């Protein structure tokens, strides 16, 4: 393999031509990394695109978590800090707005990997799916060990609340559809109380007041939970969803 180096005096942004490794492939230009490494590139991108999102409904809580002045008013510096947090966690919205999705991620981070620190979800020798309606978080634990999550979820809206108590998974359907609500898709459905199930949602968890009683998860989280659970596994639901 032959490499043509930079011309003397070429800057950090110069293009290097690297010979093909596989026979028959032409050489391709490779752009040198931006000055200052990844952080330098990130800061440059942020300078190129001003952060202009307004004050969000969870502004004060997010500011406090990010160790910004928790005054509940968006500033350019607040916006940039929130946007950086959103990007780091690959959230749907990455514009610096302190909305529900961002606040939910803050709540996950605040657990410090110990979502059951208050002991609200029963610790048993067997697997328990913990459905915390107050924080809208779900995780799986065996005893005091967290096996999965916490991950964000969405439970039932006012008048269609998810029923509390200790339940068991009684039916599993990988590609189910609702027989009540317009044939709506219910991927990775795991039923625990009559028609109420934990299942994935193709759309956002944050685009409405709540579900019709099921426990909605992001599709990737529902898929992983499907792989972890079996018929007869326990599901414990407690607390009240905000707004119900």
mmCIF file of N, CA and C in Angstrom, residues 151-154 174 185-189 198-206 215-227:
data_model
loop_
_atom_site.group_PDB
_atom_site.id
_atom_site.type_symbol
_atom_site.label_atom_id
_atom_site.label_comp_id
_atom_site.label_asym_id
_atom_site.label_seq_id
_atom_site.Cartn_x
_atom_site.Cartn_y
_atom_site.Cartn_z
ATOM 1 N N UNK A 151 -35.737 2.261 32.135
ATOM 2 C CA UNK A 151 -36.007 2.862 30.831
ATOM 3 C C UNK A 151 -37.297 3.670 30.939
ATOM 4 N N UNK A 152 -37.482 4.668 30.060
ATOM 5 C CA UNK A 152 -38.722 5.441 30.099
ATOM 6 C C UNK A 152 -39.895 4.613 29.611
ATOM 7 N N UNK A 153 -41.069 4.949 30.106
ATOM 8 C CA UNK A 153 -42.282 4.242 29.694
ATOM 9 C C UNK A 153 -43.435 5.238 29.685
ATOM 10 N N UNK A 154 -44.602 4.765 29.272
ATOM 11 C CA UNK A 154 -45.820 5.577 29.307
ATOM 12 C C UNK A 154 -46.971 4.682 29.720
ATOM 13 N N UNK A 174 -45.771 -11.632 19.814
ATOM 14 C CA UNK A 174 -44.677 -10.814 19.280
ATOM 15 C C UNK A 174 -45.188 -9.681 18.378
ATOM 16 N N UNK A 185 -50.813 -1.198 16.143
ATOM 17 C CA UNK A 185 -49.777 -2.211 16.379
ATOM 18 C C UNK A 185 -49.340 -2.253 17.834
ATOM 19 N N UNK A 186 -49.093 -3.452 18.329
ATOM 20 C CA UNK A 186 -48.628 -3.679 19.704
ATOM 21 C C UNK A 186 -47.460 -4.665 19.662
ATOM 22 N N UNK A 187 -46.316 -4.248 19.129
ATOM 23 C CA UNK A 187 -45.190 -5.177 19.015
ATOM 24 C C UNK A 187 -44.658 -5.609 20.376
ATOM 25 N N UNK A 188 -44.267 -6.867 20.439
ATOM 26 C CA UNK A 188 -43.688 -7.461 21.657
ATOM 27 C C UNK A 188 -44.644 -7.327 22.848
ATOM 28 N N UNK A 189 -45.913 -7.627 22.620
ATOM 29 C CA UNK A 189 -46.932 -7.480 23.660
ATOM 30 C C UNK A 189 -46.825 -8.604 24.686
ATOM 31 N N UNK A 198 -47.592 -4.870 28.448
ATOM 32 C CA UNK A 198 -46.381 -4.093 28.170
ATOM 33 C C UNK A 198 -46.060 -4.334 26.701
ATOM 34 N N UNK A 199 -45.902 -3.268 25.929
ATOM 35 C CA UNK A 199 -45.577 -3.462 24.508
ATOM 36 C C UNK A 199 -44.834 -2.258 23.950
ATOM 37 N N UNK A 200 -44.239 -2.459 22.798
ATOM 38 C CA UNK A 200 -43.497 -1.392 22.141
ATOM 39 C C UNK A 200 -44.416 -0.416 21.437
ATOM 40 N N UNK A 201 -43.855 0.748 21.144
ATOM 41 C CA UNK A 201 -44.601 1.795 20.435
ATOM 42 C C UNK A 201 -43.709 2.350 19.336
ATOM 43 N N UNK A 202 -44.213 2.366 18.110
ATOM 44 C CA UNK A 202 -43.430 2.879 16.990
ATOM 45 C C UNK A 202 -43.257 4.393 17.077
ATOM 46 N N UNK A 203 -44.284 5.080 17.580
ATOM 47 C CA UNK A 203 -44.224 6.533 17.689
ATOM 48 C C UNK A 203 -43.595 6.934 19.019
ATOM 49 N N UNK A 204 -43.518 8.243 19.236
ATOM 50 C CA UNK A 204 -42.896 8.770 20.450
ATOM 51 C C UNK A 204 -43.719 8.430 21.692
ATOM 52 N N UNK A 205 -43.038 8.267 22.812
ATOM 53 C CA UNK A 205 -43.713 8.086 24.096
ATOM 54 C C UNK A 205 -44.222 9.407 24.652
ATOM 55 N N UNK A 206 -43.846 10.504 24.022
ATOM 56 C CA UNK A 206 -44.055 11.822 24.629
ATOM 57 C C UNK A 206 -45.019 12.696 23.838
ATOM 58 N N UNK A 215 -48.726 -0.447 29.110
ATOM 59 C CA UNK A 215 -47.423 0.132 29.427
ATOM 60 C C UNK A 215 -46.643 0.209 28.122
ATOM 61 N N UNK A 216 -46.443 1.412 27.616
ATOM 62 C CA UNK A 216 -45.738 1.620 26.348
ATOM 63 C C UNK A 216 -44.248 1.791 26.584
ATOM 64 N N UNK A 217 -43.449 1.152 25.740
ATOM 65 C CA UNK A 217 -41.998 1.287 25.764
ATOM 66 C C UNK A 217 -41.501 1.680 24.386
ATOM 67 N N UNK A 218 -40.299 2.244 24.338
ATOM 68 C CA UNK A 218 -39.636 2.409 23.049
ATOM 69 C C UNK A 218 -39.454 1.023 22.442
ATOM 70 N N UNK A 219 -39.445 0.960 21.131
ATOM 71 C CA UNK A 219 -39.411 -0.333 20.448
ATOM 72 C C UNK A 219 -38.199 -1.166 20.854
ATOM 73 N N UNK A 220 -37.030 -0.538 20.939
ATOM 74 C CA UNK A 220 -35.817 -1.289 21.277
ATOM 75 C C UNK A 220 -35.889 -1.837 22.699
ATOM 76 N N UNK A 221 -36.503 -1.083 23.611
ATOM 77 C CA UNK A 221 -36.631 -1.552 24.988
ATOM 78 C C UNK A 221 -37.651 -2.678 25.086
ATOM 79 N N UNK A 222 -38.747 -2.566 24.332
ATOM 80 C CA UNK A 222 -39.754 -3.634 24.327
ATOM 81 C C UNK A 222 -39.168 -4.930 23.778
ATOM 82 N N UNK A 223 -38.312 -4.803 22.767
ATOM 83 C CA UNK A 223 -37.676 -5.983 22.169
ATOM 84 C C UNK A 223 -36.765 -6.672 23.188
ATOM 85 N N UNK A 224 -35.980 -5.887 23.912
ATOM 86 C CA UNK A 224 -35.081 -6.499 24.895
ATOM 87 C C UNK A 224 -35.865 -7.115 26.046
ATOM 88 N N UNK A 225 -36.920 -6.430 26.479
ATOM 89 C CA UNK A 225 -37.731 -6.987 27.564
ATOM 90 C C UNK A 225 -38.382 -8.298 27.128
ATOM 91 N N UNK A 226 -38.797 -8.373 25.874
ATOM 92 C CA UNK A 226 -39.373 -9.607 25.335
ATOM 93 C C UNK A 226 -38.398 -10.771 25.481
ATOM 94 N N UNK A 227 -37.141 -10.516 25.214
ATOM 95 C CA UNK A 227 -36.132 -11.574 25.303
ATOM 96 C C UNK A 227 -35.879 -11.995 26.748
#
